[in-house]
């Protein structure tokens, strides 16, 4: 196992009594091909800037994570929204979750195929329905009823992914390196706003060539994401089948009572590796704004805002 963590900044309270906002985004943890590194870093940086612009002007953590993830969904670099991997039927099938640390309210959508920004639909499920999770056609009917227009599935497909899907049977050995079964290029964001409230958002196209209807960790509360103002906020990425076995995002939040955000992130990734043999990564903020980032995948694309307001973005190797 190679457990990796970065050395993020500690973010403190301001002397005005308000919390200093904090934000981290990720663009997935997988075998990101080298030619995609610049776009992955750039996409994370732009999303962090979008989220930060909301937080620094007094906006809510929920608004910040939704806006940051929408941008990552719109960016075809990532496995979320347009540009996602295709399932075994040659279609994009999307999952997303958003969670409010103040109320523990959450909204999630699963297996939607005609929605370009599933994170916004997930937020509407949270705020405009009596439910937490809606799936496939039911979620899309709900979207239409709430003025979210549906798009053809082919609008979400980019040529890179069409070609990956077409060549999947031609050369299984070489495509396994280039196009791993678990690319894990899920996206996510966690934020702490000036009112001291936390939020998280995670969005994904899931795994390449997945069985239609397969659900990974991302839209499952506690696995793909968790936020609680009393502890922290987490967004996970990687092999969904493994991540959900250890309910990794809730695990990190629970650990924050005993350890720092960075220690909690590393401890959870170590447990994931030890108990499941699976690979993944995560970003975390505790309710002081302290950052945790860890992964046991080859890479993790991420960006966070430093205490002086600068954006630091990288692909951790
Ligand atoms: N972590 C994304 C998925 O497994 O679907």
Short mmCIF file of C-alpha atoms and ligand atoms in Angstrom, two decimals:
data_model
loop_
_atom_site.label_atom_id
_atom_site.label_comp_id
_atom_site.label_asym_id
_atom_site.label_seq_id
_atom_site.Cartn_x
_atom_site.Cartn_y
_atom_site.Cartn_z
CA UNK A 1 0.00 0.00 0.00
CA UNK A 2 1.21 3.49 -0.68
CA UNK A 3 -0.61 5.90 1.56
CA UNK A 4 -0.27 9.46 0.51
CA UNK A 5 -1.15 12.72 2.15
CA UNK A 6 -0.31 16.32 1.40
CA UNK A 7 0.64 19.04 3.86
CA UNK A 8 -2.28 21.43 3.71
CA UNK A 9 -2.57 24.65 5.67
CA UNK A 10 -4.33 25.13 8.97
CA UNK A 11 -7.14 27.62 8.65
CA UNK A 12 -8.05 29.56 11.76
CA UNK A 13 -10.88 31.73 12.99
CA UNK A 14 -10.78 35.43 12.23
CA UNK A 15 -10.51 37.90 15.09
CA UNK A 16 -13.97 39.27 14.18
CA UNK A 17 -15.58 36.18 15.67
CA UNK A 18 -16.58 34.88 12.25
CA UNK A 19 -15.21 31.64 10.91
CA UNK A 20 -12.65 31.99 8.17
CA UNK A 21 -14.13 30.15 5.20
CA UNK A 22 -12.35 27.14 3.72
CA UNK A 23 -12.80 25.10 0.57
CA UNK A 24 -11.28 22.05 -1.11
CA UNK A 25 -12.25 20.46 -4.42
CA UNK A 26 -11.11 17.20 -6.00
CA UNK A 27 -11.17 15.91 -9.55
CA UNK A 28 -10.83 12.23 -8.78
CA UNK A 29 -8.16 9.77 -7.79
CA UNK A 30 -7.11 7.40 -10.52
CA UNK A 31 -4.53 6.64 -13.20
CA UNK A 32 -4.88 10.12 -14.65
CA UNK A 33 -2.90 9.93 -17.93
CA UNK A 34 -0.06 12.45 -18.01
CA UNK A 35 -1.54 14.32 -20.94
CA UNK A 36 -4.62 15.03 -18.81
CA UNK A 37 -2.73 16.40 -15.79
CA UNK A 38 -2.73 20.07 -16.90
CA UNK A 39 -6.47 20.00 -17.61
CA UNK A 40 -7.19 18.21 -14.31
CA UNK A 41 -5.21 20.78 -12.32
CA UNK A 42 -6.72 23.68 -14.25
CA UNK A 43 -10.26 22.36 -13.78
CA UNK A 44 -9.79 21.96 -10.04
CA UNK A 45 -8.24 25.42 -9.77
CA UNK A 46 -11.11 27.07 -11.66
CA UNK A 47 -13.70 25.27 -9.53
CA UNK A 48 -11.95 26.26 -6.32
CA UNK A 49 -11.97 29.88 -7.50
CA UNK A 50 -15.71 29.69 -8.27
CA UNK A 51 -16.49 28.24 -4.84
CA UNK A 52 -14.17 30.66 -3.07
CA UNK A 53 -15.70 33.71 -4.76
CA UNK A 54 -19.01 32.67 -3.19
CA UNK A 55 -17.56 32.03 0.27
CA UNK A 56 -15.47 35.18 0.48
CA UNK A 57 -18.51 37.36 -0.23
CA UNK A 58 -20.49 35.73 2.57
CA UNK A 59 -22.18 33.01 0.51
CA UNK A 60 -23.14 29.68 2.00
CA UNK A 61 -21.10 26.49 2.00
CA UNK A 62 -23.97 24.80 0.13
CA UNK A 63 -23.88 27.39 -2.65
CA UNK A 64 -20.09 27.10 -2.85
CA UNK A 65 -19.94 23.29 -3.16
CA UNK A 66 -22.81 23.19 -5.64
CA UNK A 67 -21.20 25.84 -7.87
CA UNK A 68 -17.75 24.23 -7.66
CA UNK A 69 -19.12 20.80 -8.58
CA UNK A 70 -21.31 22.18 -11.38
CA UNK A 71 -18.16 23.54 -12.99
CA UNK A 72 -16.43 20.17 -12.69
CA UNK A 73 -19.52 18.48 -14.20
CA UNK A 74 -19.41 20.91 -17.13
CA UNK A 75 -15.68 20.28 -17.68
CA UNK A 76 -15.28 17.23 -19.95
CA UNK A 77 -11.94 16.38 -18.30
CA UNK A 78 -13.69 14.68 -15.39
CA UNK A 79 -15.87 11.62 -14.83
CA UNK A 80 -18.93 13.64 -13.90
CA UNK A 81 -21.61 15.28 -16.02
CA UNK A 82 -20.47 15.72 -19.62
CA UNK A 83 -17.33 13.67 -20.31
CA UNK A 84 -18.24 10.81 -17.99
CA UNK A 85 -17.28 7.21 -18.73
CA UNK A 86 -19.82 5.03 -20.53
CA UNK A 87 -21.59 2.05 -19.05
CA UNK A 88 -21.79 -1.38 -20.71
CA UNK A 89 -24.74 -0.20 -22.78
CA UNK A 90 -22.70 2.71 -24.15
CA UNK A 91 -24.54 5.35 -22.15
CA UNK A 92 -23.60 7.92 -19.52
CA UNK A 93 -25.36 7.22 -16.21
CA UNK A 94 -24.81 9.76 -13.43
CA UNK A 95 -24.98 9.82 -9.61
CA UNK A 96 -24.63 12.79 -7.23
CA UNK A 97 -25.15 13.82 -3.62
CA UNK A 98 -25.14 17.06 -1.64
CA UNK A 99 -25.34 17.38 2.14
CA UNK A 100 -25.89 20.29 4.53
CA UNK A 101 -23.83 20.03 7.72
CA UNK A 102 -26.10 22.44 9.58
CA UNK A 103 -29.27 20.32 9.32
CA UNK A 104 -27.92 16.94 8.14
CA UNK A 105 -30.33 17.32 5.23
CA UNK A 106 -29.22 15.64 2.03
CA UNK A 107 -30.31 15.08 -1.52
CA UNK A 108 -29.06 12.47 -3.96
CA UNK A 109 -29.85 11.27 -7.46
CA UNK A 110 -28.89 7.93 -8.92
CA UNK A 111 -28.61 6.65 -12.50
CA UNK A 112 -29.84 9.77 -14.26
CA UNK A 113 -29.09 9.82 -17.97
CA UNK A 114 -30.50 13.10 -19.26
CA UNK A 115 -29.39 15.72 -16.71
CA UNK A 116 -26.24 17.75 -17.34
CA UNK A 117 -25.82 18.95 -13.73
CA UNK A 118 -26.96 16.17 -11.39
CA UNK A 119 -25.60 18.06 -8.36
CA UNK A 120 -28.22 20.78 -8.87
CA UNK A 121 -30.93 18.16 -9.19
CA UNK A 122 -29.64 16.54 -5.97
CA UNK A 123 -29.92 19.89 -4.21
CA UNK A 124 -33.51 20.26 -5.43
CA UNK A 125 -34.30 16.79 -4.09
CA UNK A 126 -32.94 18.00 -0.73
CA UNK A 127 -34.84 21.28 -0.66
CA UNK A 128 -38.00 20.64 -2.72
CA UNK A 129 -39.00 17.06 -1.97
CA UNK A 130 -39.90 15.04 1.11
CA UNK A 131 -37.26 12.48 0.13
CA UNK A 132 -33.51 12.08 0.29
CA UNK A 133 -32.84 10.05 -2.85
CA UNK A 134 -34.52 9.77 -6.25
CA UNK A 135 -33.43 7.36 -8.98
CA UNK A 136 -33.42 7.24 -12.79
CA UNK A 137 -36.77 8.08 -14.48
CA UNK A 138 -38.31 9.24 -11.20
CA UNK A 139 -35.46 11.66 -10.66
CA UNK A 140 -35.76 12.92 -14.23
CA UNK A 141 -39.52 13.45 -13.93
CA UNK A 142 -38.81 15.42 -10.75
CA UNK A 143 -36.25 17.48 -12.70
CA UNK A 144 -38.82 18.38 -15.36
CA UNK A 145 -41.29 19.38 -12.67
CA UNK A 146 -38.67 21.75 -11.24
CA UNK A 147 -37.70 23.50 -14.46
CA UNK A 148 -34.55 21.51 -15.12
CA UNK A 149 -34.57 20.62 -18.81
CA UNK A 150 -33.49 17.16 -19.89
CA UNK A 151 -30.82 16.61 -22.53
CA UNK A 152 -30.19 13.71 -24.90
CA UNK A 153 -27.75 11.19 -23.44
CA UNK A 154 -25.39 11.80 -26.37
CA UNK A 155 -25.02 15.42 -25.21
CA UNK A 156 -23.12 14.04 -22.21
CA UNK A 157 -20.79 11.83 -24.29
CA UNK A 158 -17.42 13.11 -25.51
CA UNK A 159 -15.38 11.54 -28.31
CA UNK A 160 -12.62 10.40 -25.90
CA UNK A 161 -15.10 8.26 -23.98
CA UNK A 162 -16.90 7.03 -27.11
CA UNK A 163 -13.53 5.82 -28.42
CA UNK A 164 -12.61 4.21 -25.09
CA UNK A 165 -15.89 2.32 -25.13
CA UNK A 166 -15.54 1.26 -28.78
CA UNK A 167 -12.04 -0.13 -28.18
CA UNK A 168 -12.84 -1.91 -24.91
CA UNK A 169 -13.12 -5.35 -26.50
CA UNK A 170 -10.38 -4.89 -29.09
CA UNK A 171 -7.34 -4.92 -26.82
CA UNK A 172 -8.24 -5.81 -23.27
CA UNK A 173 -4.64 -5.92 -21.99
CA UNK A 174 -3.51 -2.49 -23.14
CA UNK A 175 -6.84 -0.84 -22.43
CA UNK A 176 -6.64 -2.06 -18.83
CA UNK A 177 -3.68 0.28 -18.22
CA UNK A 178 -5.01 3.22 -20.14
CA UNK A 179 -8.60 2.85 -19.07
CA UNK A 180 -8.76 1.14 -15.69
CA UNK A 181 -11.98 -0.52 -14.66
CA UNK A 182 -12.17 1.86 -11.73
CA UNK A 183 -10.98 5.21 -13.03
CA UNK A 184 -12.49 6.92 -10.00
CA UNK A 185 -12.45 10.33 -11.67
CA UNK A 186 -15.38 11.38 -9.53
CA UNK A 187 -15.47 15.06 -8.51
CA UNK A 188 -16.31 16.68 -5.20
CA UNK A 189 -16.09 19.73 -2.98
CA UNK A 190 -16.24 20.47 0.74
CA UNK A 191 -16.66 23.93 2.22
CA UNK A 192 -16.90 25.83 5.51
CA UNK A 193 -18.64 29.22 5.33
CA UNK A 194 -18.28 32.36 7.44
CA UNK A 195 -21.30 31.33 9.54
CA UNK A 196 -19.44 28.15 10.52
CA UNK A 197 -21.60 25.81 8.43
CA UNK A 198 -20.19 22.90 6.46
CA UNK A 199 -21.38 21.31 3.22
CA UNK A 200 -20.23 18.62 0.83
CA UNK A 201 -21.04 17.63 -2.76
CA UNK A 202 -19.94 14.65 -4.86
CA UNK A 203 -20.80 13.81 -8.48
CA UNK A 204 -19.76 10.96 -10.76
CA UNK A 205 -20.29 8.99 -13.93
CA UNK A 206 -19.23 5.90 -11.98
CA UNK A 207 -16.97 3.22 -13.38
CA UNK A 208 -16.13 2.51 -17.01
CA UNK A 209 -18.25 -0.26 -18.60
CA UNK A 210 -20.34 -0.65 -15.43
CA UNK A 211 -23.48 -2.74 -15.58
CA UNK A 212 -26.45 -0.46 -16.27
CA UNK A 213 -28.01 0.35 -12.90
CA UNK A 214 -24.78 -0.16 -10.96
CA UNK A 215 -24.50 2.25 -8.02
CA UNK A 216 -21.15 3.18 -6.47
CA UNK A 217 -20.31 5.00 -3.27
CA UNK A 218 -20.83 8.53 -4.55
CA UNK A 219 -24.59 9.05 -4.02
CA UNK A 220 -24.67 7.02 -0.79
CA UNK A 221 -24.74 9.15 2.33
CA UNK A 222 -21.73 8.39 4.55
CA UNK A 223 -19.83 6.73 1.70
CA UNK A 224 -19.43 9.24 -1.14
CA UNK A 225 -19.98 12.22 1.13
CA UNK A 226 -20.91 13.32 4.62
CA UNK A 227 -21.21 16.67 6.39
CA UNK A 228 -22.01 17.51 10.00
CA UNK A 229 -21.33 20.91 11.55
CA UNK A 230 -20.42 19.13 14.79
CA UNK A 231 -17.54 17.31 13.07
CA UNK A 232 -16.56 17.97 9.45
CA UNK A 233 -17.30 17.49 5.77
CA UNK A 234 -15.89 14.82 3.46
CA UNK A 235 -16.05 13.92 -0.24
CA UNK A 236 -14.62 10.60 -1.44
CA UNK A 237 -13.42 9.21 -4.76
CA UNK A 238 -12.14 5.90 -6.06
CA UNK A 239 -13.48 2.35 -6.13
CA UNK A 240 -17.07 2.65 -5.03
CA UNK A 241 -17.48 -1.03 -4.27
CA UNK A 242 -14.63 -0.76 -1.72
CA UNK A 243 -15.35 2.72 -0.35
CA UNK A 244 -18.92 1.87 0.63
CA UNK A 245 -17.77 -1.17 2.65
CA UNK A 246 -16.09 1.09 5.18
CA UNK A 247 -18.62 3.96 4.85
CA UNK A 248 -15.57 6.10 4.45
CA UNK A 249 -16.92 9.64 4.67
CA UNK A 250 -18.82 9.02 7.91
CA UNK A 251 -15.80 7.17 9.25
CA UNK A 252 -13.67 10.29 8.76
CA UNK A 253 -16.29 12.55 10.38
CA UNK A 254 -16.52 10.25 13.40
CA UNK A 255 -12.73 10.15 13.73
CA UNK A 256 -12.53 13.95 13.88
CA UNK A 257 -13.51 13.78 17.55
CA UNK A 258 -10.20 12.08 18.31
CA UNK A 259 -7.75 13.33 15.68
CA UNK A 260 -6.87 16.05 13.21
CA UNK A 261 -8.45 16.19 9.76
CA UNK A 262 -5.24 15.01 8.12
CA UNK A 263 -4.87 12.11 10.58
CA UNK A 264 -8.52 11.14 10.09
CA UNK A 265 -8.13 11.19 6.29
CA UNK A 266 -5.00 9.04 6.39
CA UNK A 267 -6.46 6.62 8.95
CA UNK A 268 -9.58 6.06 6.83
CA UNK A 269 -7.59 5.46 3.66
CA UNK A 270 -5.33 3.02 5.54
CA UNK A 271 -8.42 1.13 6.75
CA UNK A 272 -9.87 1.09 3.22
CA UNK A 273 -6.70 -0.43 1.91
CA UNK A 274 -6.25 -2.91 4.76
CA UNK A 275 -9.84 -4.16 4.96
CA UNK A 276 -10.87 -4.10 1.28
CA UNK A 277 -7.70 -3.93 -0.82
CA UNK A 278 -9.51 -1.18 -2.72
CA UNK A 279 -8.16 2.16 -3.85
CA UNK A 280 -9.53 5.58 -3.13
CA UNK A 281 -8.96 9.10 -1.98
CA UNK A 282 -10.77 11.79 -0.04
CA UNK A 283 -10.83 15.43 0.92
CA UNK A 284 -11.97 16.57 4.37
CA UNK A 285 -12.49 19.75 6.36
CA UNK A 286 -13.12 19.82 10.07
CA UNK A 287 -15.35 22.46 11.65
CA UNK A 288 -12.31 24.70 12.30
CA UNK A 289 -11.44 24.63 8.60
CA UNK A 290 -8.45 22.34 9.03
CA UNK A 291 -7.79 20.29 5.90
CA UNK A 292 -7.28 16.55 5.37
CA UNK A 293 -6.34 15.04 2.01
CA UNK A 294 -5.26 11.42 1.53
CA UNK A 295 -5.30 8.71 -1.13
CA UNK A 296 -3.84 5.32 -1.96
CA UNK A 297 -4.40 5.73 -5.71
CA UNK A 298 -1.60 6.76 -8.07
CA UNK A 299 -2.93 10.32 -8.23
CA UNK A 300 -5.38 12.70 -6.63
CA UNK A 301 -6.32 15.90 -8.45
CA UNK A 302 -7.28 18.63 -5.99
CA UNK A 303 -7.27 22.33 -5.20
CA UNK A 304 -7.70 24.21 -1.94
CA UNK A 305 -7.69 27.78 -0.84
CA UNK A 306 -4.82 28.77 1.41
CA UNK A 307 -5.31 31.06 4.39
CA UNK A 308 -4.20 34.07 2.31
CA UNK A 309 -6.87 33.36 -0.31
CA UNK A 310 -4.53 31.87 -2.91
CA UNK A 311 -5.57 28.71 -4.78
CA UNK A 312 -3.17 25.77 -4.53
CA UNK A 313 -3.87 23.04 -7.09
CA UNK A 314 -1.95 19.88 -7.89
CA UNK A 315 -2.01 16.25 -8.84
CA UNK A 316 -0.50 14.46 -5.89
CA UNK A 317 1.86 11.69 -7.05
N1 LIG B 1 -16.38 6.48 -6.78
C1 LIG B 1 -17.23 6.45 -7.90
C2 LIG B 1 -17.87 5.18 -8.16
O1 LIG B 1 -17.33 4.13 -7.80
O2 LIG B 1 -18.93 5.16 -8.75
#
